[in-house]
Each structure stands twice: as structure tokens, then as C-alpha cells.
mmCIF file of C-alpha atoms and ligand atoms in Angstrom:
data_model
loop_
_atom_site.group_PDB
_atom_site.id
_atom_site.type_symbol
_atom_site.label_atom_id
_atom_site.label_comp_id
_atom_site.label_asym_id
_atom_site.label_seq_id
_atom_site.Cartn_x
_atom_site.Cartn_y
_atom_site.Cartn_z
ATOM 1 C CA UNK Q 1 -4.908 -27.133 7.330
ATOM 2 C CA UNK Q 2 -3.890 -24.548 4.424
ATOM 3 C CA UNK Q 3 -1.163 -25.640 2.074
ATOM 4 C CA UNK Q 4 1.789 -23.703 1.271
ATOM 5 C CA UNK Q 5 4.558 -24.179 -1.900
ATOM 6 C CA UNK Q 6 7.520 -23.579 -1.620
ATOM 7 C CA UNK Q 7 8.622 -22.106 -5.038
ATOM 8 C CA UNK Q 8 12.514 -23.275 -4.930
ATOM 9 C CA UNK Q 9 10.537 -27.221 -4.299
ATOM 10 C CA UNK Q 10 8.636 -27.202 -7.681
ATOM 11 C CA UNK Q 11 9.804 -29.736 -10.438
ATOM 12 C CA UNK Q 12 10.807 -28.489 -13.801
ATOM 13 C CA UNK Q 13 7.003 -29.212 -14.920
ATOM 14 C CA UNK Q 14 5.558 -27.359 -11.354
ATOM 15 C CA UNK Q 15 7.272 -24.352 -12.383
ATOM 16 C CA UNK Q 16 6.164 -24.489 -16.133
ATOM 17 C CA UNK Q 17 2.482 -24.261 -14.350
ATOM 18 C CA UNK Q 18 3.077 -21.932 -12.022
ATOM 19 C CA UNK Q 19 4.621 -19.103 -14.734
ATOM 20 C CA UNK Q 20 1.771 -19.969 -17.037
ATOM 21 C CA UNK Q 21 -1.197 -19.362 -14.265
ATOM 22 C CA UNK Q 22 -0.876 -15.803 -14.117
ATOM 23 C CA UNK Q 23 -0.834 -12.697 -16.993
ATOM 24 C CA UNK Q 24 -0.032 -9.810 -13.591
ATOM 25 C CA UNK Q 25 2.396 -9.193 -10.950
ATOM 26 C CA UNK Q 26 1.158 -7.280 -8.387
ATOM 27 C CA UNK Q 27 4.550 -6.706 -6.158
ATOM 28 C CA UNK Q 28 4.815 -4.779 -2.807
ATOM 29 C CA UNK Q 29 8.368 -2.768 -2.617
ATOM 30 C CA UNK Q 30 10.184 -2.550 0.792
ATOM 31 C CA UNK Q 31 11.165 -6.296 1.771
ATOM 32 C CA UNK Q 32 10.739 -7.365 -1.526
ATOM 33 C CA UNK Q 33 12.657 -5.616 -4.117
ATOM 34 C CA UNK Q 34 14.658 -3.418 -1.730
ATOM 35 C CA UNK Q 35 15.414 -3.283 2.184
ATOM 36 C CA UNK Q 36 15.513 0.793 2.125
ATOM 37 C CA UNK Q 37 17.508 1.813 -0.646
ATOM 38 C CA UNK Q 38 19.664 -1.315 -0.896
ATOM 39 C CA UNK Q 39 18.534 -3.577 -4.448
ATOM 40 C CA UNK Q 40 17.585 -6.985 -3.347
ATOM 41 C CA UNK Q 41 19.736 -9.165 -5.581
ATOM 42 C CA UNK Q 42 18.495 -10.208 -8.725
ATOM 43 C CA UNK Q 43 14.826 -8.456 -8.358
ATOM 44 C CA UNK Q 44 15.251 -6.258 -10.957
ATOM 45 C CA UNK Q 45 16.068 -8.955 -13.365
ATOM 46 C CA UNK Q 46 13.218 -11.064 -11.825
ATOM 47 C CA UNK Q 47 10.754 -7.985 -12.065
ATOM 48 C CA UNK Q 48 12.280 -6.971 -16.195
ATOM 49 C CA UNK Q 49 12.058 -10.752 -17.153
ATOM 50 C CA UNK Q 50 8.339 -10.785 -16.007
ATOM 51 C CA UNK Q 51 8.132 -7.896 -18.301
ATOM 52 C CA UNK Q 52 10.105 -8.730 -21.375
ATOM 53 C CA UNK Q 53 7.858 -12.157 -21.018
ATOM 54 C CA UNK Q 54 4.877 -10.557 -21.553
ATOM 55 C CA UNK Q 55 3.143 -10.102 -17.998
ATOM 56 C CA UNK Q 56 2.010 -6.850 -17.137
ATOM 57 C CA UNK Q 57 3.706 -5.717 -13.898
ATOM 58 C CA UNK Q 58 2.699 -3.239 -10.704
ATOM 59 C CA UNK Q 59 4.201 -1.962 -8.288
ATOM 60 C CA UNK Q 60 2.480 -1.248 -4.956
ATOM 61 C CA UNK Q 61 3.312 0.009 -2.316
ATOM 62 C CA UNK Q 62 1.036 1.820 1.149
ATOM 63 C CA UNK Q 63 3.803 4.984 0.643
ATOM 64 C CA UNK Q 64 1.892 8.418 0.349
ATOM 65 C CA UNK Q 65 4.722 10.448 1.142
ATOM 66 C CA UNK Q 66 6.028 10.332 -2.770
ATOM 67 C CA UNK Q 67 4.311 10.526 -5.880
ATOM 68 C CA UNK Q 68 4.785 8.154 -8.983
ATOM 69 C CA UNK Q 69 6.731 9.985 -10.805
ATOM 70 C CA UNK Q 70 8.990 10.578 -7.286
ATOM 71 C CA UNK Q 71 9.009 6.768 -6.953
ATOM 72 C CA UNK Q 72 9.481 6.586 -10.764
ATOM 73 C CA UNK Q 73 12.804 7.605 -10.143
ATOM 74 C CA UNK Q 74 13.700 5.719 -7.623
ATOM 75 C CA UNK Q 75 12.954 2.499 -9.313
ATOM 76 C CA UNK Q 76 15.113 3.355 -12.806
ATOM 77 C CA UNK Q 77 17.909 4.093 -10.563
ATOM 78 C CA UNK Q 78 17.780 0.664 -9.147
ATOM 79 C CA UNK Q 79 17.434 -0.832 -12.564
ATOM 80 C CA UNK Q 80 13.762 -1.296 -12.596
ATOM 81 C CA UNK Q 81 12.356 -0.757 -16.198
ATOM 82 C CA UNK Q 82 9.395 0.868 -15.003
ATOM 83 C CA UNK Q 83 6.549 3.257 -16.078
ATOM 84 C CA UNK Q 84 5.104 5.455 -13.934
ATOM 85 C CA UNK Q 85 1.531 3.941 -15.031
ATOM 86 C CA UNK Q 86 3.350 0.470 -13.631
ATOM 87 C CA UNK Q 87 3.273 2.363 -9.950
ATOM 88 C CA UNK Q 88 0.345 2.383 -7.746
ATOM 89 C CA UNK Q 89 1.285 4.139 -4.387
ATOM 90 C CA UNK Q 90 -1.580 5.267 -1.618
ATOM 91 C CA UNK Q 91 -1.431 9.320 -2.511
ATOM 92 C CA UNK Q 92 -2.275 8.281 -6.444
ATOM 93 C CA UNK Q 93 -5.015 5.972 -4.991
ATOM 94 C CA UNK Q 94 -6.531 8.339 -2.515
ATOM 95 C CA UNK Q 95 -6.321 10.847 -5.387
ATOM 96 C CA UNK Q 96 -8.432 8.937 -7.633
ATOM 97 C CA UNK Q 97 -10.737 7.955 -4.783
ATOM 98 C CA UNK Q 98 -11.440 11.300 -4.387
ATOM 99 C CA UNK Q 99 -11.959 12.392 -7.624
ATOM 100 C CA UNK Q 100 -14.115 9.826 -8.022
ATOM 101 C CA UNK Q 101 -16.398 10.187 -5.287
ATOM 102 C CA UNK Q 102 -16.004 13.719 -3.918
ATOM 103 C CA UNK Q 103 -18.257 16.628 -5.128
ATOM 104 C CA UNK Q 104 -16.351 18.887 -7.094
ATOM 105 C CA UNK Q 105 -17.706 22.132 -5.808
ATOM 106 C CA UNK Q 106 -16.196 21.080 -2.491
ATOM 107 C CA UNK Q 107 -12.468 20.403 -1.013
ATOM 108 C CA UNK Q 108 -10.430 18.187 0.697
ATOM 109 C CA UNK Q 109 -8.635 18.783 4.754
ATOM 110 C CA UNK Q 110 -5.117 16.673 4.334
ATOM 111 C CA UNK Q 111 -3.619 15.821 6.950
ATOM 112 C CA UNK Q 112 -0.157 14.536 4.628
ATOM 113 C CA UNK Q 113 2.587 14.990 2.951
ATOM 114 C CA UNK Q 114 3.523 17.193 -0.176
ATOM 115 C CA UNK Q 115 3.379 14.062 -2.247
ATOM 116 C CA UNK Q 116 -0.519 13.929 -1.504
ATOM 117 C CA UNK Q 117 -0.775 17.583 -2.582
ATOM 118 C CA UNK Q 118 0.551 16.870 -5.818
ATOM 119 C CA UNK Q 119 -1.498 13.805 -6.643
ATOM 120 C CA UNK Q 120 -4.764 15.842 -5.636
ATOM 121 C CA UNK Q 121 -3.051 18.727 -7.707
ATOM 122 C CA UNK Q 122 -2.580 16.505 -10.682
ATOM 123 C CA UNK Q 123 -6.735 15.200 -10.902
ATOM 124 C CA UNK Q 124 -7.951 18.690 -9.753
ATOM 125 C CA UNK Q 125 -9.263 18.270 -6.830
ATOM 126 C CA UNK Q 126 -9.117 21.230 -4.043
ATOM 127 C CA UNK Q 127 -6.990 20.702 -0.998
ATOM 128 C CA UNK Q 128 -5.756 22.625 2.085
ATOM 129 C CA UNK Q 129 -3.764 21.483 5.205
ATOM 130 C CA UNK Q 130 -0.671 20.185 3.721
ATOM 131 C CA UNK Q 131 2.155 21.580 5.841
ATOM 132 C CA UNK Q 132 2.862 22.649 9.841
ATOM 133 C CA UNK Q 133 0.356 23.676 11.661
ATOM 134 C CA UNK Q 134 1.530 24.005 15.560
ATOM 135 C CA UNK Q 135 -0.352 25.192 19.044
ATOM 136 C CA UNK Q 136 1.248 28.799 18.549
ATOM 137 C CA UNK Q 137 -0.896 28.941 22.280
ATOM 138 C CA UNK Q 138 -2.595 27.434 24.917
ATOM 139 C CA UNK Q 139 -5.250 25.017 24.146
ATOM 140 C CA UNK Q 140 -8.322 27.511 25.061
ATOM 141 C CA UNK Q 141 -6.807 30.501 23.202
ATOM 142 C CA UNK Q 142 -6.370 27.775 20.404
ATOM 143 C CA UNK Q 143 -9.894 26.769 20.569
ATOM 144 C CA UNK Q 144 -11.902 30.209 20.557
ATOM 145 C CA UNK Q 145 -9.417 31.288 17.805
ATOM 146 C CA UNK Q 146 -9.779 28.319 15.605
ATOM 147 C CA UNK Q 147 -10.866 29.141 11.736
ATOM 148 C CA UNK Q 148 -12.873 26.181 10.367
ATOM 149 C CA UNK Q 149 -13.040 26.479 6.730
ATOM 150 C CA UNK Q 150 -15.701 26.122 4.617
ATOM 151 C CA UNK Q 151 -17.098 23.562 2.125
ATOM 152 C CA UNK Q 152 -15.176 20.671 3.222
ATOM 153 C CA UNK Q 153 -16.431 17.403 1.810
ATOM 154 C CA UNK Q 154 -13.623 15.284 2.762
ATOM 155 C CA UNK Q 155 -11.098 14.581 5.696
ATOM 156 C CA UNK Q 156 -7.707 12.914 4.041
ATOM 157 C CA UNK Q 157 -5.041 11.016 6.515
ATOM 158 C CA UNK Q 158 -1.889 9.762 5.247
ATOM 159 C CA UNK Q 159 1.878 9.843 6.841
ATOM 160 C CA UNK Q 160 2.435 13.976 8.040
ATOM 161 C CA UNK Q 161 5.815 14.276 10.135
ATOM 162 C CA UNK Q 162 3.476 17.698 10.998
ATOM 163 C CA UNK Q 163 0.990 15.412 12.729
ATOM 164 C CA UNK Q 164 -0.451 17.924 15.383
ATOM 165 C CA UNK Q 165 -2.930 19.004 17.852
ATOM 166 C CA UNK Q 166 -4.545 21.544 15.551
ATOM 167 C CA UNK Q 167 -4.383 19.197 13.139
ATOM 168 C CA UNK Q 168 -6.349 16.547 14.625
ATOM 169 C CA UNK Q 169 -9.150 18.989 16.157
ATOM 170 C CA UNK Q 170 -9.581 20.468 12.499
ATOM 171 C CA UNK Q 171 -10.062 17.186 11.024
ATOM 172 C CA UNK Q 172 -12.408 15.808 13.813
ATOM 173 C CA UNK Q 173 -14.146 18.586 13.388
ATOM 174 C CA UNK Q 174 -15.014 18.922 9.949
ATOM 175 C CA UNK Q 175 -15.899 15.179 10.227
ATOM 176 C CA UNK Q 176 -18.642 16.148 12.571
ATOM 177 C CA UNK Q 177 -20.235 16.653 9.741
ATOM 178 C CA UNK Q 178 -21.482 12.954 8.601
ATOM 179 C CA UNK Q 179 -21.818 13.816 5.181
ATOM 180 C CA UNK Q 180 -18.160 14.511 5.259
ATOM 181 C CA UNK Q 181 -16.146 11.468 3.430
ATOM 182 C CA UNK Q 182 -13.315 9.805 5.955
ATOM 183 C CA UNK Q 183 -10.323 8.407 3.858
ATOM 184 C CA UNK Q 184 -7.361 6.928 5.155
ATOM 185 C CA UNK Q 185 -4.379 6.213 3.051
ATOM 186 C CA UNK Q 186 -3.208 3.373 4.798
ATOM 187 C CA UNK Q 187 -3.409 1.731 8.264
ATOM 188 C CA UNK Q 188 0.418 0.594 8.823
ATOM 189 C CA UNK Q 189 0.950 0.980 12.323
ATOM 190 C CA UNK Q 190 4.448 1.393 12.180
ATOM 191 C CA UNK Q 191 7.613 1.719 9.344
ATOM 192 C CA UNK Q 192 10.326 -1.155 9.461
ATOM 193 C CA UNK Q 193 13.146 -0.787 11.251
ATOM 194 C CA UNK Q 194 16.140 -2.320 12.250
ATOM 195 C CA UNK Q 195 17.121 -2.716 15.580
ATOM 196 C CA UNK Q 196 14.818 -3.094 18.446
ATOM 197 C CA UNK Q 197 15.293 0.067 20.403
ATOM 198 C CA UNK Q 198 12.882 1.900 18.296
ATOM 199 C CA UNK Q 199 9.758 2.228 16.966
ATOM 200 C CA UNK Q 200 8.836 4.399 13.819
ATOM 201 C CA UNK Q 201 4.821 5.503 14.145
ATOM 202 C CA UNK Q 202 3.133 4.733 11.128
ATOM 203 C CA UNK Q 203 0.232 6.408 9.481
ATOM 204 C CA UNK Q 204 -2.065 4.030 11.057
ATOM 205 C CA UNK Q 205 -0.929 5.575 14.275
ATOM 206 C CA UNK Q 206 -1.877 8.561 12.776
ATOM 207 C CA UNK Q 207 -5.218 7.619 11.281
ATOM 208 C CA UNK Q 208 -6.004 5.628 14.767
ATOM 209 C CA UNK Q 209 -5.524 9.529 16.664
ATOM 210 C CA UNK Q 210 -7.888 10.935 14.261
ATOM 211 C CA UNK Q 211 -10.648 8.172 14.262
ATOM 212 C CA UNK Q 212 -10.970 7.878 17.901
ATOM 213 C CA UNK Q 213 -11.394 11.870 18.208
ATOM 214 C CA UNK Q 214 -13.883 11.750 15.575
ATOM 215 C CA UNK Q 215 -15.476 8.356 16.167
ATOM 216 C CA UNK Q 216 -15.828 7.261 12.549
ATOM 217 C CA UNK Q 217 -14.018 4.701 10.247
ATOM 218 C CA UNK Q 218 -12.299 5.518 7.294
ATOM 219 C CA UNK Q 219 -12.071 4.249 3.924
ATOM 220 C CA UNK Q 220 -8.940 2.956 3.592
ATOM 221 C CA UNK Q 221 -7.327 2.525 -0.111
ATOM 222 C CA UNK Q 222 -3.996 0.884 1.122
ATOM 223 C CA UNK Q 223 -3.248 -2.250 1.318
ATOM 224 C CA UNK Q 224 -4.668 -4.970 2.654
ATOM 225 C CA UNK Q 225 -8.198 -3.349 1.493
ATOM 226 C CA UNK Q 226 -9.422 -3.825 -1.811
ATOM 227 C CA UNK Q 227 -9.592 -0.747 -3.585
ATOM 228 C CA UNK Q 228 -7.097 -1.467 -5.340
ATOM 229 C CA UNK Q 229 -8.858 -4.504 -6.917
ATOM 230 C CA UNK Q 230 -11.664 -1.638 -8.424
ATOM 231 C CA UNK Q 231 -8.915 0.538 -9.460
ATOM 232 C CA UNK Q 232 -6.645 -2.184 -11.747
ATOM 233 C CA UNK Q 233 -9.760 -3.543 -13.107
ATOM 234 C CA UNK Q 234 -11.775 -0.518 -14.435
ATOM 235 C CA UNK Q 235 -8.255 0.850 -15.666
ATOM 236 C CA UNK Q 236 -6.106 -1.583 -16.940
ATOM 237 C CA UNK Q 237 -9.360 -4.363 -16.966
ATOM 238 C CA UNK Q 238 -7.232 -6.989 -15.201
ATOM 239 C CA UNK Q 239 -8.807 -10.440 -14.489
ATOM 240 C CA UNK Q 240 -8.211 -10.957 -10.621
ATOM 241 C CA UNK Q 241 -8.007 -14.886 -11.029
ATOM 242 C CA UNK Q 242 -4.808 -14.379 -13.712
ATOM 243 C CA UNK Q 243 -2.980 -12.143 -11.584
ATOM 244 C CA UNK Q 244 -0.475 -12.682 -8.328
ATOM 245 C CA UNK Q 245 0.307 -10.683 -5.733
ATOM 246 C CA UNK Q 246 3.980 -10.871 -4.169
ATOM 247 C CA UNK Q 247 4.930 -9.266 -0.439
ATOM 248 C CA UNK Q 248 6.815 -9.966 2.606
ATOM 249 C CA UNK Q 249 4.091 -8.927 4.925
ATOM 250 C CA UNK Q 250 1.257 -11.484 5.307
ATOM 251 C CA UNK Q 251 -1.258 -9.082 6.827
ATOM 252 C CA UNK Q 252 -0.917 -6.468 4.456
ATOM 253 C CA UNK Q 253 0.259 -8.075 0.810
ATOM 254 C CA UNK Q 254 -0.807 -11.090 1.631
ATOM 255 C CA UNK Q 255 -4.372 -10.760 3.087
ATOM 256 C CA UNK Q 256 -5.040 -7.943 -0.231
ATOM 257 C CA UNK Q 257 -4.307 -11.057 -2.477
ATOM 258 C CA UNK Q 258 -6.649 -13.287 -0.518
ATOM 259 C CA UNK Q 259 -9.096 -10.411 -0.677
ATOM 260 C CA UNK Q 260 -9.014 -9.688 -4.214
ATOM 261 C CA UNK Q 261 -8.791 -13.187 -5.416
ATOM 262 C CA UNK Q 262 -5.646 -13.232 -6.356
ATOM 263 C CA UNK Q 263 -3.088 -15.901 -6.053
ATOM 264 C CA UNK Q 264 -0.342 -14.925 -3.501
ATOM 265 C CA UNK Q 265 3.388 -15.284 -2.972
ATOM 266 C CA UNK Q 266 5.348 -14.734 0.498
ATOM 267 C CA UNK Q 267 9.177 -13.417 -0.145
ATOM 268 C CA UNK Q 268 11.087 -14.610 3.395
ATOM 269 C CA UNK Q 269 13.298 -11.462 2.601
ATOM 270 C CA UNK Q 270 10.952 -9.092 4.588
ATOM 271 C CA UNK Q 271 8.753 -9.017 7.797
ATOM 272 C CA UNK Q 272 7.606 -13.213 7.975
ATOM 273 C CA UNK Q 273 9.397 -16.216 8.411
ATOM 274 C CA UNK Q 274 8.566 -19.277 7.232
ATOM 275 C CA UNK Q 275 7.938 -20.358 10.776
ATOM 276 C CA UNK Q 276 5.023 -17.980 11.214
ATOM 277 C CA UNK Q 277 3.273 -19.329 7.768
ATOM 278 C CA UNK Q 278 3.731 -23.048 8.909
ATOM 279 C CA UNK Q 279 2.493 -22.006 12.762
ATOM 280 C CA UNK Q 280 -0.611 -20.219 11.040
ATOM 281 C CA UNK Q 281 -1.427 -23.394 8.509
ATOM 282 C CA UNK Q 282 -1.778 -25.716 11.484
ATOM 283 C CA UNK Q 283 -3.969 -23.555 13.452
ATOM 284 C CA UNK Q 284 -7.915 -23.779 13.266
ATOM 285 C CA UNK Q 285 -8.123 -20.286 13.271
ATOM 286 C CA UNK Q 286 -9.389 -18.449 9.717
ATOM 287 C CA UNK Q 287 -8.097 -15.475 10.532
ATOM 288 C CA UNK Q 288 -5.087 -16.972 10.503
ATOM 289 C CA UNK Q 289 -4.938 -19.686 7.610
ATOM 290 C CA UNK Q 290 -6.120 -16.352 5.251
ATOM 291 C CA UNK Q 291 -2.844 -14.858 6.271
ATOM 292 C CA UNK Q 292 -0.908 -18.461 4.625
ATOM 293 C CA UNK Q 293 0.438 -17.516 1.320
ATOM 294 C CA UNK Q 294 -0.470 -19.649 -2.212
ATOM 295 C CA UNK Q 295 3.485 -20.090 -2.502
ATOM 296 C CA UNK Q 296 6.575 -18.953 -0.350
ATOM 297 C CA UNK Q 297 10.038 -18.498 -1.842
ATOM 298 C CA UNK Q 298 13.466 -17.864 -0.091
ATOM 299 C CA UNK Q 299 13.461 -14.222 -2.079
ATOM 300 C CA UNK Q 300 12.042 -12.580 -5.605
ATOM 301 C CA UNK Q 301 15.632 -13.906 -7.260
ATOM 302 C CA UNK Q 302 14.050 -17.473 -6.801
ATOM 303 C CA UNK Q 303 11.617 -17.034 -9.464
ATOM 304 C CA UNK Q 304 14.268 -16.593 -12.398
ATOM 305 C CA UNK Q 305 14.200 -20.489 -12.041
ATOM 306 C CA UNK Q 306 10.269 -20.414 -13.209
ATOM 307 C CA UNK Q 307 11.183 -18.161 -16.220
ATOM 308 C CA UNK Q 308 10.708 -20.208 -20.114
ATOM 309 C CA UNK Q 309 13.947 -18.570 -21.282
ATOM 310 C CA UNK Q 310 16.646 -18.071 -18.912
ATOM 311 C CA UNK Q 311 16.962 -14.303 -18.424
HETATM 312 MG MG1 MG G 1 6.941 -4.805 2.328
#
């Protein structure tokens, strides 16, 4: 069995320990601090106290379709003291993947948003794809027509609303080539909605399309893989065992934590209930008890109450 706190439980002396065990706050976005562009109450006060009490604070979120400084502004309208080094989204990490591990001399097939083209723009690396790109034909006309470009050394997925035929025969078949890097920014199968008349693909919908044409797995730099872990500790040298990570989604937020060694904290604002964390801590299964959260509390406003100072 895997043991859960609940946050709004801990005596006066439990939540003395629990603000002292960690020095960063990793936080996801959607479900936590906001439900679309509706503030949850009190998280930015929660998110500016962790701040003005000396923890260093992230945001991250598996969004590639806006940059930092697009998100930037999104969280100093909602009262977030922010910096745009504070915000780590999937088009800045796939970015610095790249740069990172792509040769220079070659460039990059996105299939993804503009948001992706400026992060790539902003490291220097060379992109092309970004955009529509629609059967203007049938299928053989397409196909003895078809321009393959040149010097490709990478294949990019994130979310594209232009997500296309073309668009998936270009990228399967520049990855033909195995020397050709695969990344993915995230695998999200789906957005959050309300209502259940719908469902919203996700860019693992998209990325799923282009890995079963190709038959190759990505790298993926999103959340719940642990890139991210590389990234905060060459850059801002974090120490993974002083730093929690806070989410409503247990197989995304949740599951980085665990992966990263990080302690982690489920928000009952979001996508799981508490009935889903006590199910999984009975059960004998591991895939399941790694999906239990460290802590649970009601919502992010709950942890004001763990603050030294009241805010
Ligand atoms: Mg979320």
C-alpha cells in the first residue's frame, strides 16, 4: 500500500516540515492555477508567496502552441509575478533539445504551431513546415509530385490544427532515414474539456498518426518524461530531492515527479479525484501505486496554510 497526505490534515508542526523540505516548485498550469482562462482562487498568492519566501518557482506546462514570452503574458495578467525564465513550455524544450543534439548544418520538418517556429527561431536552428499544407489533388498526383527537401536531420511533432495528409507522408518519409532524430513535444492524447459530447484530439493523437506511419518512437520532452529533469539541472542546477512537483493529472505531473525524484503534490481541482488516488494505493499494481501522489490537497489555495508568515 502507498501512503498519501492530505495537506489540509497536517498539524501546525506537519506543515512547518513540509514547507521546509523543498527549495522548488515545479507547478503544471491548466487544473491547477487556472481552468482555461478563469484564476483558480488564491493561486496566485499561493504561487507569489512561494516566491517572496525564497523558493524558486516553474511553471510547466505540455503547451507548444505558445511561446514563453506568449505565456508570459498570460500569467501577469492573472497576477502571476512571473519571469519568462520561470516558464518551461514543450516548444522552448523541444527547442533546446534540438539545439542541443541536432547538427547544425542540417534542419528541422515541424509539424506545429507558430509558437514552435519562434522557439527554433530564437536558438537558431533551421525549420520548415510550419503552416497548411493540404491534398491540393488526388493521392497519386500527390505522390509523384511530392518535393522532399533536403538535409533534414530531424522530424518535430507538436499540436498543428494543419495536421494533414501531406503532412504526415513528408514526415514519415524523411524519418525513413534512421539517422533522422524523432521528437515529440508531448504525448497528451486529448485537451480538457467540459462536457461529455466531445472530444478535443491532442498532440499525442497527432504524434500516434505519425509514429505508426513511420514505425519509430519519439523522444518525447513533455511531461511525464524526464527531460525536463536534464534541462532544470544543467541550467538552473536544481537538486531533484529539494524540489516538488504540483499537478492535477497523475499520469502526466504526477508520474514526471516520481520519475525525476521529486516529491509530488495532487491538486483535486483538475483531472483526479481523490477516489482514484485511494483506489490506486490499495491496488498491488506498480503501475498504479507510482501514479499515488506524496501529498493531495483540496486546491493550490490550501497551501497558504503551510506558509511561515501569513501572506
Ligand atoms: Mg493540468
Amino acid at each position: 500500500m502507498k501512503t498519501t497526505t492530505s495537506i489540509d490534515l497536517l498539524s501546525e508542526q506537519g506543515r512547518q516540515q513540509f514547507f521546509a523540505s523543498f527549495d522548488n516548485v515545479l507547478t503544471d498550469c491548466d487544473g491547477v492555477l487556472w481552468m482555461l482562462n478563469q484564476v483558480i482562487h488564491g493561486a496566485p498568492d499561493v504561487m507569489n508567496g512561494f516566491k517572496s519566501n525564497g523558493k524558486k518557482v516553474f511553471y510547466v506546462t505540455n503547451n507548444s502552441t505558445k511561446t514563453q514570452t506568449q505565456l508570459l503574458e498570460k500569467f501577469t495578467n492573472l497576477g502571476f509575478k512571473a519571469s519568462k525564465n520561470d516558464i518551461i513550455s514543450t516548444s522552448f524544450l523541444a527547442a533546446k533539445y534540438l539545439k542541443s543534439n541536432l547538427d547544425p548544418s542540417k534542419k528541422v520538418y515541424v509539424i506545429g504551431s507558430p509558437a514552435i517556429a519562434s522557439e527554433l527561431n530564437e536558438v537558431g536552428v533551421n525549420h520548415f513546415g510550419v503552416g497548411p499544407d493540404y491534398l491540393q489533388s488526388s493521392v497519386p498526383t500527390f505522390v509523384e509530385n511530392v518535393q522532399l527537401e533536403e538535409n533534414v536531420g530531424a522530424v518535430l511533432v507538436g499540436f498543428d490544427e494543419h495536421f494533414s495528409y501531406p503532412k504526415i507522408f513528408k514526415a514519415a518519409s524523411y524519418l525513413k532515414d534512421q539517422s533522422c532524430l524523432f521528437v515529440a513535444t508531448n504525448t497528451d492524447e486529448s485537451f480538457p474539456v467540459s462536457g461529455t459530447k466531445i472530444i478535443m484530439p491532442g498532440t499525442g493523437s497527432l504524434v500516434c498518426t505519425v509514429k505508426t506511419c513511420a514505425g519509430r518512437e519519439p523522444y518525447v520532452v513533455g511531461k511525464p518524461y524526464s527531460y525536463i529533469r536534464k534541462v532544470l539541472m544543467d541550467t538552473y542546477n536544481i537538486d531533484p530531492t529539494r524540489t516538488i512537483m504540483i499537478g492535477d493529472r497523475c499520469n502526466t505531473d504526477i508520474l514526471l515527479g516520481k520519475r525525476c525524484g521529486f516529491k509530488t503534490l495532487l491538486v483535486l481541482t483538475g483531472v483526479n479525484t481523490f477516489e482514484e488516488i485511494d483506489k490506486w494505493s490499495k491496488s498491488d499494481d506498480p503501475e498504479l501505486q507510482e501514479l499515488v501522489p506524496d501529498y493531495y490537497a483540496k486546491s493550490i489555495a490550501t497551501l497558504k496554510a503551510t506558509f511561515p508568515l501569513p501572506l
